[in-house]
Amino acid sequence: MKYLVHMDVNIPRDLPAEERSDLVAREKEYSQQLQREGKWPQIWRVVGQYANYSIFDVDSHDELHQLLQGLPLFPFIDIQVTPLAVHPSDVKA
Amino acid sequence: MKYLVHMDVNIPRDLPAEERSDLVAREKEYSQQLQREGKWPQIWRVVGQYANYSIFDVDSHDELHQLLQGLPLFPFIDIQVTPLAVHPSDVKA
Amino acid sequence: MKYLVHMDVNIPRDLPAEERSDLVAREKEYSQQLQREGKWPQIWRVVGQYANYSIFDVDSHDELHQLLQGLPLFPFIDIQVTPLAVHPSDVKA
Amino acid sequence: MKYLVHMDVNIPRDLPAEERSDLVAREKEYSQQLQREGKWPQIWRVVGQYANYSIFDVDSHDELHQLLQGLPLFPFIDIQVTPLAVHPSDVKA
Amino acid sequence: MKYLVHMDVNIPRDLPAEERSDLVAREKEYSQQLQREGKWPQIWRVVGQYANYSIFDVDSHDELHQLLQGLPLFPFIDIQVTPLAVHPSDVKA
Amino acid sequence: MKYLVHMDVNIPRDLPAEERSDLVAREKEYSQQLQREGKWPQIWRVVGQYANYSIFDVDSHDELHQLLQGLPLFPFIDIQVTPLAVHPSDVKA
Amino acid sequence: MKYLVHMDVNIPRDLPAEERSDLVAREKEYSQQLQREGKWPQIWRVVGQYANYSIFDVDSHDELHQLLQGLPLFPFIDIQVTPLAVHPSDVKA
Amino acid sequence: MKYLVHMDVNIPRDLPAEERSDLVAREKEYSQQLQREGKWPQIWRVVGQYANYSIFDVDSHDELHQLLQGLPLFPFIDIQVTPLAVHPSDVKA
Amino acid sequence: MKYLVHMDVNIPRDLPAEERSDLVAREKEYSQQLQREGKWPQIWRVVGQYANYSIFDVDSHDELHQLLQGLPLFPFIDIQVTPLAVHPSDVKA
Amino acid sequence: MKYLVHMDVNIPRDLPAEERSDLVAREKEYSQQLQREGKWPQIWRVVGQYANYSIFDVDSHDELHQLLQGLPLFPFIDIQVTPLAVHPSDVKA
């Protein structure tokens, strides 16, 4: 089941540099692990912003919430979720 | 080059039924042709709405505008375009 | 899987009275059938508006979209869908 | 009498960890007590957000305000309240 | 129980003049009847607009919805309802 | 002359507790004095929020601004003012 | 007493040309009469729009509403009113 | 050339009291100087807010920006500028 | 003096085809004449929309309003104007 | 390929003065270098704001994002990007 997820990241300036770089590194690792598992099949940078649009492919709302809540940067991300259905014109459906 | 495109469709009620079904059929054919050519690689239905989120993959803004303007339902679609860049965490990039 | 669905109904004034009452009657029947099947467990009227908030309980985004698209008044309803996960404080979860 | 309540939680980062975990624990206990009393019959997590949609069932606006104001996290929650009436299509009404 | 109600009136131009004046007259009579019964204790014109802010004083959401739905101009009014509680500084409370 | 006034209060967390309680006490006293003088005839709590809707009855914009600017909590209140005229259906007008 | 008034004019296309030009002429005459009386001391065109910002100087909300409601084009104007007080830095105050 | 300028002032709480009062005093002096020169012919307080609507009368966008940027409180003011043209109904034009 | 102008075009569907094509042709001619005169130095299509962003270079607000009001499609265009000043980093300034 | 870019700058007050002036100086140098290379052909100040509208002319979304992300003040700028296509009425196209 697909979801369009918009993530807008705002890391506080007063976060210690080391903590920040550690969080960013763990965020990348976490994201790439989910990408490899097929649960986060696509991620794009929104041009000019510290933000992304992503496609998630999971079995339930609960699973998606667990994955998003587990993001190392979760406390600093404003997340909007849009459920996506199969489109009747989709040639791959 | 990728773009996230949101299309919100509002076909006027007073459009003759035949014209409407003809436009919708041509819209589907047009979309599927572009999907097969790889220029419109993804399309999803927004749940509960006569709307879609799509990914377009084209060479330029001008090409994208020509493709969108050519949609048979173009006069009845409110379109929003977001340019997407490669994300540094994308495992496929 | 639960979804909060907001429906804002705007039936055009120029719809013939008979067609209108027929649609409204079929809408009610359709809704009550889904309520009895457990797919539309709750529906409330938004005070002062021809609108409702509803809870849907279905297996997938696709199923929800099919149900909503099947509403007899669908062309006249503005629908917003919010996916709901289990809350960690829910005593019934 | 039913109300749809949306709560968006923003706990300040500089709240001492102990105070935070204490507040969160008391919030959970407070919520579950009201759920058991039937005054807060439903609560769902908004997917991807530290937010919930809830149904409250109380006798008056004053009672609802007292309950909400008593939330241990009240100073950190943005709350929106929508009064709900019985829907004429509700099979349980 | 008090509610702040905002009503924004938009009567379609193509409503026959007689029907319009009849509806407006019935609306006034309906409002004044509810004012005399104490259910609609206050009504003010929003300066420069065909709109009003009103205070309703009723026993339940359901009663309020019935009263509002009964407005002769209801199909042409956009209504927003805000539930009001007693304020702790109110000298009359 | 009547005005609908919406006040949304946000007292900074880092205000010393004593200063805060002193301000809140003075705010209450100030409000009740104006209520008794008939200049602030009504005040209601917005359910679920540290906010109120109030009716002010004063002789001029300047008088209203002086009264609002004198609120002990003024620096922490977001205020919106709507001028109200007599409604032609008002049975008391 | 001063008010900033924003008027956004939308005359329906299907208004007969003669009725339109008659209304526009009467609107101009009405406005200029109020300007000469000092009740509408200033009026400016918003660049690029069929809209204006105006200053009204009247004795009460009721007077302002009567003046605005009397505009020949009133049914086709979206009006927003902001009450203005004397500014403490105003050299003319 | 006229511009409608809206200024919304938010002086940070942690600005030292002396610096604040000095800035406010200089702001007043700066404004009154421009008023006397005819470049800032009108200024009104928005009722209930630390905000003003002003009319500026200058020769160019660049001149207006220089004047606004020179406001002692400029870093703490959110400014919106609307260019105003002569209105065809203006009796003074 | 430069202005950023956003034009969003909505030609009514019921405009006779001939009148529409005539207006569109005259709009193009009008625009190109102003471009050649240097008053409308730049115009871009907003991708996916019947809209444009343009730069105008004129001597006054009044001149700009006259030019915009003279657009053959003016009644069908929603126009937003932003005044632009020289940027201190502009290498051409 | 052209993009309209809106940058709204908010440098935190608590940034050390030297760091601030250094960043601002490097921002200017960075911008002017890109202007000279033809990648940032136009930049205008939004009147009354610490903001600019700019035209970028680059080969791809990725190139634009790299350029914007490289802005010395990037962490303090809210950036909105609009892709621009050739307009059919453009005399220079």
GROMACS .gro file of C-alpha atoms in nm, chain A residues 14-90:
model
   77
   14ASP     CA    1   2.159   2.490   1.915
   15LEU     CA    2   2.190   2.114   1.874
   16PRO     CA    3   2.556   2.027   1.940
   17ALA     CA    4   2.742   1.975   1.610
   18GLU     CA    5   2.838   1.621   1.700
   19GLU     CA    6   2.485   1.523   1.795
   20ARG     CA    7   2.363   1.676   1.474
   21SER     CA    8   2.606   1.496   1.248
   22ASP     CA    9   2.540   1.171   1.435
   23LEU     CA   10   2.165   1.208   1.388
   24VAL     CA   11   2.203   1.293   1.020
   25ALA     CA   12   2.426   0.993   0.964
   26ARG     CA   13   2.187   0.760   1.143
   27GLU     CA   14   1.895   0.910   0.949
   28LYS     CA   15   2.069   0.828   0.622
   29GLU     CA   16   2.149   0.473   0.734
   30TYR     CA   17   1.792   0.422   0.859
   31SER     CA   18   1.645   0.552   0.533
   32GLN     CA   19   1.873   0.341   0.316
   33GLN     CA   20   1.794   0.028   0.516
   34LEU     CA   21   1.421   0.084   0.458
   35GLN     CA   22   1.485   0.160   0.091
   36ARG     CA   23   1.670  -0.170   0.053
   37GLU     CA   24   1.385  -0.356   0.225
   38GLY     CA   25   1.143  -0.205  -0.027
   39LYS     CA   26   0.941  -0.019   0.233
   40TRP     CA   27   1.066   0.324   0.125
   41PRO     CA   28   1.100   0.272  -0.250
   42GLN     CA   29   1.149   0.636  -0.352
   43ILE     CA   30   1.289   0.955  -0.209
   44TRP     CA   31   1.346   1.291  -0.378
   45ARG     CA   32   1.487   1.620  -0.255
   46VAL     CA   33   1.253   1.918  -0.289
   47VAL     CA   34   1.464   2.169  -0.483
   48GLY     CA   35   1.589   2.452  -0.262
   49GLN     CA   36   1.461   2.305   0.063
   50TYR     CA   37   1.576   2.073   0.341
   51ALA     CA   38   1.272   1.863   0.260
   52ASN     CA   39   1.181   1.551   0.069
   53TYR     CA   40   0.890   1.382  -0.100
   54SER     CA   41   0.894   1.006  -0.052
   55ILE     CA   42   0.689   0.703  -0.145
   56PHE     CA   43   0.637   0.445   0.128
   57ASP     CA   44   0.507   0.095   0.056
   58VAL     CA   45   0.389  -0.079   0.372
   59ASP     CA   46   0.114  -0.307   0.496
   60SER     CA   47  -0.072  -0.075   0.731
   61HIS     CA   48  -0.105   0.270   0.884
   62ASP     CA   49   0.045   0.131   1.203
   63GLU     CA   50   0.352   0.004   1.024
   64LEU     CA   51   0.401   0.340   0.853
   65HIS     CA   52   0.368   0.528   1.179
   66GLN     CA   53   0.623   0.300   1.346
   67LEU     CA   54   0.869   0.352   1.062
   68LEU     CA   55   0.827   0.730   1.062
   69GLN     CA   56   0.839   0.756   1.440
   70GLY     CA   57   1.165   0.564   1.428
   71LEU     CA   58   1.338   0.824   1.214
   72PRO     CA   59   1.637   0.951   1.414
   73LEU     CA   60   1.539   1.306   1.315
   74PHE     CA   61   1.165   1.247   1.381
   75PRO     CA   62   1.137   1.516   1.654
   76PHE     CA   63   1.262   1.773   1.402
   77ILE     CA   64   1.055   1.673   1.098
   78ASP     CA   65   0.712   1.805   1.005
   79ILE     CA   66   0.547   1.511   0.826
   80GLN     CA   67   0.239   1.508   0.602
   81VAL     CA   68   0.099   1.175   0.479
   82THR     CA   69  -0.129   1.122   0.176
   83PRO     CA   70  -0.272   0.775   0.109
   84LEU     CA   71  -0.243   0.670  -0.258
   85ALA     CA   72  -0.466   0.425  -0.443
   86VAL     CA   73  -0.408   0.251  -0.774
   87HIS     CA   74  -0.493   0.482  -1.064
   88PRO     CA   75  -0.722   0.332  -1.328
   89SER     CA   76  -0.493   0.459  -1.603
   90ASP     CA   77  -0.177   0.307  -1.454
   0.00000   0.00000   0.00000
